[in-house]
PDB file of C-alpha atoms in Angstrom:
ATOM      1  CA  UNK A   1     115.921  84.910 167.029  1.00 81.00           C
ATOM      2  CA  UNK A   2     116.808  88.155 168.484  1.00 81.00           C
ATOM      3  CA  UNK A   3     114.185  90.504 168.988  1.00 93.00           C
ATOM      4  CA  UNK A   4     112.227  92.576 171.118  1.00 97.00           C
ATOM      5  CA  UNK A   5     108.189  91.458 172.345  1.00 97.00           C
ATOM      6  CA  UNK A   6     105.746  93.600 173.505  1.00 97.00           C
ATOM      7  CA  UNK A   7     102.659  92.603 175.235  1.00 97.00           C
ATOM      8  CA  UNK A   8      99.840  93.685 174.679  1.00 97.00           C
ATOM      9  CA  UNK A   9      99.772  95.110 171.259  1.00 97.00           C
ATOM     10  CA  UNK A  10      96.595  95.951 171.496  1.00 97.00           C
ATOM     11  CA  UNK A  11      94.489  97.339 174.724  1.00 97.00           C
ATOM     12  CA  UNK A  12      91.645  99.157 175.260  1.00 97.00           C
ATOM     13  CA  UNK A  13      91.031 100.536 178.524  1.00 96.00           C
ATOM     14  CA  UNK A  14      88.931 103.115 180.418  1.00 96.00           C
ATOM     15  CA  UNK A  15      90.574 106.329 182.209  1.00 96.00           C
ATOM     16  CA  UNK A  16      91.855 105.570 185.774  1.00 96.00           C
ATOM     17  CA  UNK A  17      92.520 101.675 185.373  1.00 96.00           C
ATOM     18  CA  UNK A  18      95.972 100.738 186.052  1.00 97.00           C
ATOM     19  CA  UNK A  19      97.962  99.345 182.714  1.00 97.00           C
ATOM     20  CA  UNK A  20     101.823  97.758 182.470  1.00 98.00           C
ATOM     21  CA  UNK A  21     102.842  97.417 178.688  1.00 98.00           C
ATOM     22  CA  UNK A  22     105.780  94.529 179.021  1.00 98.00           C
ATOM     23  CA  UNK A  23     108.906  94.704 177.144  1.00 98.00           C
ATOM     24  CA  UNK A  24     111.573  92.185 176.538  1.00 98.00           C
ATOM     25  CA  UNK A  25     114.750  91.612 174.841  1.00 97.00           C
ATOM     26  CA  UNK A  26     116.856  88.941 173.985  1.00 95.00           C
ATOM     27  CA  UNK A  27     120.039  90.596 172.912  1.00 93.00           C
ATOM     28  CA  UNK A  28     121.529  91.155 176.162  1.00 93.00           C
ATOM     29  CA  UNK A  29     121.367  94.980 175.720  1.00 93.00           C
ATOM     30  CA  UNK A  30     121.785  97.774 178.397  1.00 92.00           C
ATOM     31  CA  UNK A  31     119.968 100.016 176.619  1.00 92.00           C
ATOM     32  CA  UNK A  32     116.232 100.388 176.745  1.00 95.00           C
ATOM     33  CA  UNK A  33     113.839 102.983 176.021  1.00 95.00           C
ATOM     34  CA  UNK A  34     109.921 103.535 175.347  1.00 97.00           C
ATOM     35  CA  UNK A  35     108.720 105.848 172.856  1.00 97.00           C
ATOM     36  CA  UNK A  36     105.676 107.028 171.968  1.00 97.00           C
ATOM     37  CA  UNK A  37     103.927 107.804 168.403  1.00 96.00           C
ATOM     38  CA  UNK A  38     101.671 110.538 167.480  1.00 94.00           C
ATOM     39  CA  UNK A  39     100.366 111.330 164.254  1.00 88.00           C
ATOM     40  CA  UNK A  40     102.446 114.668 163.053  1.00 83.00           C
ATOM     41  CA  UNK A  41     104.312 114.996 166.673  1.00 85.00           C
ATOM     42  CA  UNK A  42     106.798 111.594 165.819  1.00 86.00           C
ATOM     43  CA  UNK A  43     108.386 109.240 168.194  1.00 93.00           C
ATOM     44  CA  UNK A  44     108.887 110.874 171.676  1.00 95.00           C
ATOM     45  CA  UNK A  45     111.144 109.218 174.093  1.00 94.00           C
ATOM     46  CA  UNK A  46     109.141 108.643 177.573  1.00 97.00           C
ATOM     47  CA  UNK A  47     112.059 107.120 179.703  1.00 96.00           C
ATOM     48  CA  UNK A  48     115.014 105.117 178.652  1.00 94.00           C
ATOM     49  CA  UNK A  49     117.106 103.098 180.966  1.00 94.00           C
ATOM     50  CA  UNK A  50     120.918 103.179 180.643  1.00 91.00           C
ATOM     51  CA  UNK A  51     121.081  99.395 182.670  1.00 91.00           C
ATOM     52  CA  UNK A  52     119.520  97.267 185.132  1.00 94.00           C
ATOM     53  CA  UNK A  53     118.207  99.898 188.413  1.00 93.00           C
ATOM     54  CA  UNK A  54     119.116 102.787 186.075  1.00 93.00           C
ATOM     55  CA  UNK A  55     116.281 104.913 184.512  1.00 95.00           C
ATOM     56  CA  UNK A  56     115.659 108.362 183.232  1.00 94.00           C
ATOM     57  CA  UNK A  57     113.390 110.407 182.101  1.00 94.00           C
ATOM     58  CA  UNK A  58     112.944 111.222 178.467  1.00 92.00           C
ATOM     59  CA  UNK A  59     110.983 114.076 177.098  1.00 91.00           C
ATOM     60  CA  UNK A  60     107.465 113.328 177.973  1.00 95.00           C
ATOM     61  CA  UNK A  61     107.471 110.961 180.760  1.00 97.00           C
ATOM     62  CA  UNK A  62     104.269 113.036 182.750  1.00 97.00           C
ATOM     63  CA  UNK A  63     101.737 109.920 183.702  1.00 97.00           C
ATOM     64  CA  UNK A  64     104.402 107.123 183.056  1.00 98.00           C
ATOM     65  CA  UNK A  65     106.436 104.784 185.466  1.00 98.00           C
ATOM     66  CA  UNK A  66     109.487 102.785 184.514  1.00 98.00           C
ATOM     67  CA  UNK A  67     111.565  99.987 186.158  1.00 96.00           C
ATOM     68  CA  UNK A  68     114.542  97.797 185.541  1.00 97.00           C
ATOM     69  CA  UNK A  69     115.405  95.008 187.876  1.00 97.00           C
ATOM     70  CA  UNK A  70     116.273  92.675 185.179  1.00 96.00           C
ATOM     71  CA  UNK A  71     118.398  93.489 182.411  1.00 96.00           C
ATOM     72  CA  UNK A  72     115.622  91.561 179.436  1.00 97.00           C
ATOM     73  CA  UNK A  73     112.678  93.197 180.678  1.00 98.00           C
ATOM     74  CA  UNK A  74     111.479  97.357 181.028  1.00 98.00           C
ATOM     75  CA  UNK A  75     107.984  97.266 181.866  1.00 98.00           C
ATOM     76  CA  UNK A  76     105.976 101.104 180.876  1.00 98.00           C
ATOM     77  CA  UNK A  77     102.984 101.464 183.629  1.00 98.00           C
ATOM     78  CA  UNK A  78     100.480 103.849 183.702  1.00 97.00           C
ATOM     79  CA  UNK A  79      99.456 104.148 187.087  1.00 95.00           C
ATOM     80  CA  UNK A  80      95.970 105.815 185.835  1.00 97.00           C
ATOM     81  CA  UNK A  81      95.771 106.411 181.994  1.00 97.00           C
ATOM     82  CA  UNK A  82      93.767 109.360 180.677  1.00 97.00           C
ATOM     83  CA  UNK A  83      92.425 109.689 176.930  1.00 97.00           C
ATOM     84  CA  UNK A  84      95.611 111.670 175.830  1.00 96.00           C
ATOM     85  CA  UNK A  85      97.814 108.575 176.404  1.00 98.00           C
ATOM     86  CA  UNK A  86      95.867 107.297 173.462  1.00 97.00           C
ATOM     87  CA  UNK A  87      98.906 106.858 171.450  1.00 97.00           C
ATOM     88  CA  UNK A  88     101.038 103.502 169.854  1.00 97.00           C
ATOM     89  CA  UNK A  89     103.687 102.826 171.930  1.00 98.00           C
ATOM     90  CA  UNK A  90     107.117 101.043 171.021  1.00 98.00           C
ATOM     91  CA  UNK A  91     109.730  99.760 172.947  1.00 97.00           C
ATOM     92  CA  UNK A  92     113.411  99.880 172.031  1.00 96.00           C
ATOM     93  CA  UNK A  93     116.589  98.300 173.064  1.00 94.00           C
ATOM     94  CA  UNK A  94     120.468  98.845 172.099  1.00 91.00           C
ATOM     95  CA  UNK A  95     123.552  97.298 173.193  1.00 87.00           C
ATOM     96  CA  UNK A  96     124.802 100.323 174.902  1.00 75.00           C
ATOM     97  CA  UNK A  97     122.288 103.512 173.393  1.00 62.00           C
ATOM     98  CA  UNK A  98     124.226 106.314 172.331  1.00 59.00           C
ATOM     99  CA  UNK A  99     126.089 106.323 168.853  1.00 61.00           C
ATOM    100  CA  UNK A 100     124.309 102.677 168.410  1.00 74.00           C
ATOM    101  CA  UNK A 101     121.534 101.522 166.346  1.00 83.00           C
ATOM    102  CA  UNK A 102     117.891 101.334 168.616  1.00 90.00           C
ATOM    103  CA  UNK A 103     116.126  98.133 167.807  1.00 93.00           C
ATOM    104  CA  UNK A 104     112.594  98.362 167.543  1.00 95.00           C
ATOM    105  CA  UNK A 105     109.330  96.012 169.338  1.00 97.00           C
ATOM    106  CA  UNK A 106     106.326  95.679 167.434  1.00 97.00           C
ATOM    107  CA  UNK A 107     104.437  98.350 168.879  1.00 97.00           C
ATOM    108  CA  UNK A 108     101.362  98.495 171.390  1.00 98.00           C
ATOM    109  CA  UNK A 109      98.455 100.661 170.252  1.00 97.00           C
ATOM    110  CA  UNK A 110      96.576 101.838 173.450  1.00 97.00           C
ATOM    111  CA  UNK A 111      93.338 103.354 173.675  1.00 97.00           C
ATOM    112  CA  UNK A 112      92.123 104.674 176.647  1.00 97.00           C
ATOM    113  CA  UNK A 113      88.140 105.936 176.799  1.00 96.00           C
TER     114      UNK A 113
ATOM    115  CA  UNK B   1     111.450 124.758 168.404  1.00 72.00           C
ATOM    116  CA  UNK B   2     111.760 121.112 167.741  1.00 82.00           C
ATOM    117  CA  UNK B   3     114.949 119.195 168.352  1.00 88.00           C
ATOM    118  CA  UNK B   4     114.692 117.327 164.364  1.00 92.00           C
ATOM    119  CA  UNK B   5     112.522 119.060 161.482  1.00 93.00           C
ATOM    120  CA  UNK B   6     111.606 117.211 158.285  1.00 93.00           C
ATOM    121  CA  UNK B   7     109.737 117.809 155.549  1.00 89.00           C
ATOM    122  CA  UNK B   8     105.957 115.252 155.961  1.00 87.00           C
ATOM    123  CA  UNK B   9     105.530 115.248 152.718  1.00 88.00           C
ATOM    124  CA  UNK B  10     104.238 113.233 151.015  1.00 93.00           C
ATOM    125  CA  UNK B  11     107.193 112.643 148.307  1.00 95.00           C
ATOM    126  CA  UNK B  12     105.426 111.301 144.869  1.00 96.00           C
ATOM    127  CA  UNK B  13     107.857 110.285 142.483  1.00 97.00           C
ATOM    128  CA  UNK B  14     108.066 107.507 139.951  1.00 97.00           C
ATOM    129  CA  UNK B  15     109.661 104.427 139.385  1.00 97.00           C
ATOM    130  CA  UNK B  16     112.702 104.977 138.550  1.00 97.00           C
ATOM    131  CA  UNK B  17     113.563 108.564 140.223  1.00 97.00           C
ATOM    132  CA  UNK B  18     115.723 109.695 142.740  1.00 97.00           C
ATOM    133  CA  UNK B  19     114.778 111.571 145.540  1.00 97.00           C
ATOM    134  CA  UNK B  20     116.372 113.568 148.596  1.00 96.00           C
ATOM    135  CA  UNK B  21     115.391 114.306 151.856  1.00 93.00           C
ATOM    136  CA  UNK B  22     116.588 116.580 154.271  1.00 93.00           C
ATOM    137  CA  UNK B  23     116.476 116.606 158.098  1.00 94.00           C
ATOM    138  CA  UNK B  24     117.175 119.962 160.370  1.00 96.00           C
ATOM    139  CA  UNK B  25     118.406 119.243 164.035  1.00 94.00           C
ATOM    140  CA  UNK B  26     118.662 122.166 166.246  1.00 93.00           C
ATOM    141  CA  UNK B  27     121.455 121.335 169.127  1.00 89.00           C
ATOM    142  CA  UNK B  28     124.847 121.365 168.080  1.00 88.00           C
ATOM    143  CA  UNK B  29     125.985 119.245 170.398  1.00 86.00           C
ATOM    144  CA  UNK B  30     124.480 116.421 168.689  1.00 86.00           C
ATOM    145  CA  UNK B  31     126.430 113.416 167.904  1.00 84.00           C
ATOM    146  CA  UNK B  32     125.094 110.803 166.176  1.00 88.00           C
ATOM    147  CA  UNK B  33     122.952 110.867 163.340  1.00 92.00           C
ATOM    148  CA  UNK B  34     120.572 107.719 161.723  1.00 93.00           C
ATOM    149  CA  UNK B  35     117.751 107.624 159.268  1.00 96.00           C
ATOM    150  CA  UNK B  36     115.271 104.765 159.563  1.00 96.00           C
ATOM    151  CA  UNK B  37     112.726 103.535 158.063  1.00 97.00           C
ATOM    152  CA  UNK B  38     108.885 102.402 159.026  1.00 96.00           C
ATOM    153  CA  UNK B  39     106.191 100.915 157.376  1.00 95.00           C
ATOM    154  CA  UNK B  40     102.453 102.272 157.742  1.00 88.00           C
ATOM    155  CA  UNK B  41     102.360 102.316 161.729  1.00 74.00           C
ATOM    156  CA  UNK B  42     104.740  99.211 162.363  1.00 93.00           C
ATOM    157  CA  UNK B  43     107.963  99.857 163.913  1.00 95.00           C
ATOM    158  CA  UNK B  44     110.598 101.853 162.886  1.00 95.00           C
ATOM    159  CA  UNK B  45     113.860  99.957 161.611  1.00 94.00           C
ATOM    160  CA  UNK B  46     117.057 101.029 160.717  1.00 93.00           C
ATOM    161  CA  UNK B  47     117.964 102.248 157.389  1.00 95.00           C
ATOM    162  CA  UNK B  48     121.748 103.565 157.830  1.00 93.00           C
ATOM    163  CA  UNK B  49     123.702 104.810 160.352  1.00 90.00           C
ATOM    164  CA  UNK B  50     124.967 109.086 159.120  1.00 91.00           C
ATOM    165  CA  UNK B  51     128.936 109.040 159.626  1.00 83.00           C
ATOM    166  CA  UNK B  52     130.609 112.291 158.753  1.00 84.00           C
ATOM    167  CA  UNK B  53     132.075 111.422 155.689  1.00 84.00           C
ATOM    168  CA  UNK B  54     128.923 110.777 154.196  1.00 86.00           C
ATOM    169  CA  UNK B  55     128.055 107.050 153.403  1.00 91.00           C
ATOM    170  CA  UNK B  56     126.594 104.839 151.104  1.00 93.00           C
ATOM    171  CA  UNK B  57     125.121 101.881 151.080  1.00 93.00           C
ATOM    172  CA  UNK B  58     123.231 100.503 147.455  1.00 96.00           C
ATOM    173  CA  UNK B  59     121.246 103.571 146.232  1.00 97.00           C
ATOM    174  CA  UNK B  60     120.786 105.172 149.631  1.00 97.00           C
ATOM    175  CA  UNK B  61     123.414 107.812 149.952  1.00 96.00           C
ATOM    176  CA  UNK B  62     123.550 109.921 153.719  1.00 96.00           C
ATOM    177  CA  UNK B  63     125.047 113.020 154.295  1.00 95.00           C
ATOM    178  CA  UNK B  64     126.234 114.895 157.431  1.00 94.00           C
ATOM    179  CA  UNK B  65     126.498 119.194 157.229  1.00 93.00           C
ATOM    180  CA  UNK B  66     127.371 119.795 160.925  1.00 92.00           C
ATOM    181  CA  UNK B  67     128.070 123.553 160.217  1.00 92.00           C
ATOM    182  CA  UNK B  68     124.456 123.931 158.798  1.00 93.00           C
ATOM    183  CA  UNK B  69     123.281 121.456 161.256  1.00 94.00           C
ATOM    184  CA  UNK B  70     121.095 119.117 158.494  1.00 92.00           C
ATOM    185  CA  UNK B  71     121.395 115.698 157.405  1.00 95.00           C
ATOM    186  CA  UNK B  72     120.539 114.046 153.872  1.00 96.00           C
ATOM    187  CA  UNK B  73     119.010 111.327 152.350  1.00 97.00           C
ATOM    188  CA  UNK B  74     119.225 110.343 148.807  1.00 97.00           C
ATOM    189  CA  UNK B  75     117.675 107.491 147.227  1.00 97.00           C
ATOM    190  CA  UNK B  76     118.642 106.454 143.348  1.00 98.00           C
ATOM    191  CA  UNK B  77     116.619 104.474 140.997  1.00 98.00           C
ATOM    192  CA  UNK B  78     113.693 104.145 142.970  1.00 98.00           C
ATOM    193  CA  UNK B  79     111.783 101.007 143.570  1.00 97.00           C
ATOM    194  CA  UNK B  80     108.095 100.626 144.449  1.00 97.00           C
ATOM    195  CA  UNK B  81     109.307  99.204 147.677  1.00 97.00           C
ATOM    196  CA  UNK B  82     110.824 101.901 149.071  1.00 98.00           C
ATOM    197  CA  UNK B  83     107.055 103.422 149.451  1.00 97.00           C
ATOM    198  CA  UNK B  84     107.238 104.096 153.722  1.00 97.00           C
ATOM    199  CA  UNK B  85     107.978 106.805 155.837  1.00 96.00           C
ATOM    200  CA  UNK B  86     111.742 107.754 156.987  1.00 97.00           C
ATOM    201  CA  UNK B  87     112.709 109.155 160.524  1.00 95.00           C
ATOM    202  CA  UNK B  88     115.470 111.732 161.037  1.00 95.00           C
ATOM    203  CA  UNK B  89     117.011 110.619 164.809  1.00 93.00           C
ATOM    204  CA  UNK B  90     119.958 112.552 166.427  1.00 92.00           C
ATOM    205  CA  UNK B  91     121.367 111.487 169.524  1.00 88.00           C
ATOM    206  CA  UNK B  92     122.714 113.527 172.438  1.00 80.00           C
ATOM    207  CA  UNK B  93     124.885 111.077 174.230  1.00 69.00           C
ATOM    208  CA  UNK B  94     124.974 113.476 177.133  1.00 70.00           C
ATOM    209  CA  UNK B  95     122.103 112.205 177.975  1.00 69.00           C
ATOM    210  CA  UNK B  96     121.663 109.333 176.340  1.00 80.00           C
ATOM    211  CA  UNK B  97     117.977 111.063 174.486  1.00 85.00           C
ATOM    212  CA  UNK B  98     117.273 110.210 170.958  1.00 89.00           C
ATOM    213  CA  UNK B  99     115.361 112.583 169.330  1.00 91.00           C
ATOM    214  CA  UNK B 100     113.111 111.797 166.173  1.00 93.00           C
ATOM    215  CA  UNK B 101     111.811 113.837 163.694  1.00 93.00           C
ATOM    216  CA  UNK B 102     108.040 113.057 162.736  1.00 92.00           C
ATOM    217  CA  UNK B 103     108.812 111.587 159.229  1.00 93.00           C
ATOM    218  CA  UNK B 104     108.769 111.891 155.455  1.00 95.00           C
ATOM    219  CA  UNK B 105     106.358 109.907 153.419  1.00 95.00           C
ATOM    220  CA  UNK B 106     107.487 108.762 150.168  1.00 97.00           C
ATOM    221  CA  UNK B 107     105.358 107.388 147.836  1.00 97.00           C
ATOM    222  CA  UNK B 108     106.488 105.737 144.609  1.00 97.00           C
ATOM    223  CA  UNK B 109     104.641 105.491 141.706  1.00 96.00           C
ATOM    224  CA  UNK B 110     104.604 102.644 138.783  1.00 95.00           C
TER     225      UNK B 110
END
């Protein structure tokens, strides 16, 4: 079945602790992205990633890391979380991004105290 | 400003109705337009793809006004499964960004 996983979907942490959210696809994509929700402020991209060893920042990537050495997977670390990371977080992949439809992971909901 | 303006909502209308949203974006140099669809908190998934020439698929209807810079959604004959949230999302393929707008919550009634 193609899809995208997350792990975790859910976590609670405490502020300073080192988190990586995983993200996988099966579809063979280039295109990957993380996004985060907030209620009234909508998805926000945080970095996309145009292929393997390729990333970029999106529009709030402050307190976020990103890498790509394998094509499937585009792990989202916080290196050390503070409460307004609080926030669900989704992962995305499409075969090449631009004029093509994102497809969507289930979602991690993070809370950091 | 933002980059994609909707209207929250909520949308209350009953079975049966038809509805219309609209979506503002704010950079003309945006290319590709999408509406999608999510479902209290899960993740978004797409609804239709906007093409110029307007499109249709069953009773959603999308429209593209690039010299007013907004895009449409109309549903017809509302069903009390179309009850979620839909997301405006332009693209800028200059650099590859998507940007969403925070959603329109439609409710439909019995």
């Amino acid at each position: 079945e193609a899809q995208v996983t997350q792990n975790p979907r859910y976590l609670i942490t405490v502020t300073g602790k080192k988190l990586t959210v995983t993200c996988s696809q099966n579809m063979n994509h280039e295109y990957m992205s993380w996004y985060r929700q907030d209620p009234g402020l909508g998805l926000r991209q945080i970095y996309y990633s145009m292929n393997v060893e390729v990333t970029d920042k999106g529009d709030v990537p402050e307190g976020y890391k990103v890498s790509r050495k394998e094509k499937r997977n585009f792990p989202l670390i916080l290196e050390s979380p503070s409460p307004n990371q609080t926030s669900l977080y989704f992962c995305a992949s499409s075969p090449q991004g631009r004029e093509e439809t994102q497809y969507f992971g289930p979602g991690t909901r993070l809370l950091v105290l | 400003r933002k980059e994609v303006e909707q209207d929250p909502g909520p949308f209350n209308v009953p079975e049966g109705a038809t509805v219309a949203f609209n979506c503002t974006y704010s950079n003309s140099a945006s290319q590709s337009f999408f509406w999608y669809r999510q479902d209290c908190r899960k993740e978004p998934k797409l609804l239709m793809s906007v093409y110029s020439s307007g499109n249709e698929d069953g009773r959603f209807t999308a429209q593209l006004n690039r010299a007013s810079q907004y895009i449409s959604l109309l549903i017809r004959d509302s069903k009390l499964s179309d009850s979620a949230t839909y997301l405006c999302v332009v693209n800028l393929p200059n650099f590859n960004k998507f940007y969403f707008g925070s959603g329109t919550k439609l409710n439909v009634k019995p």
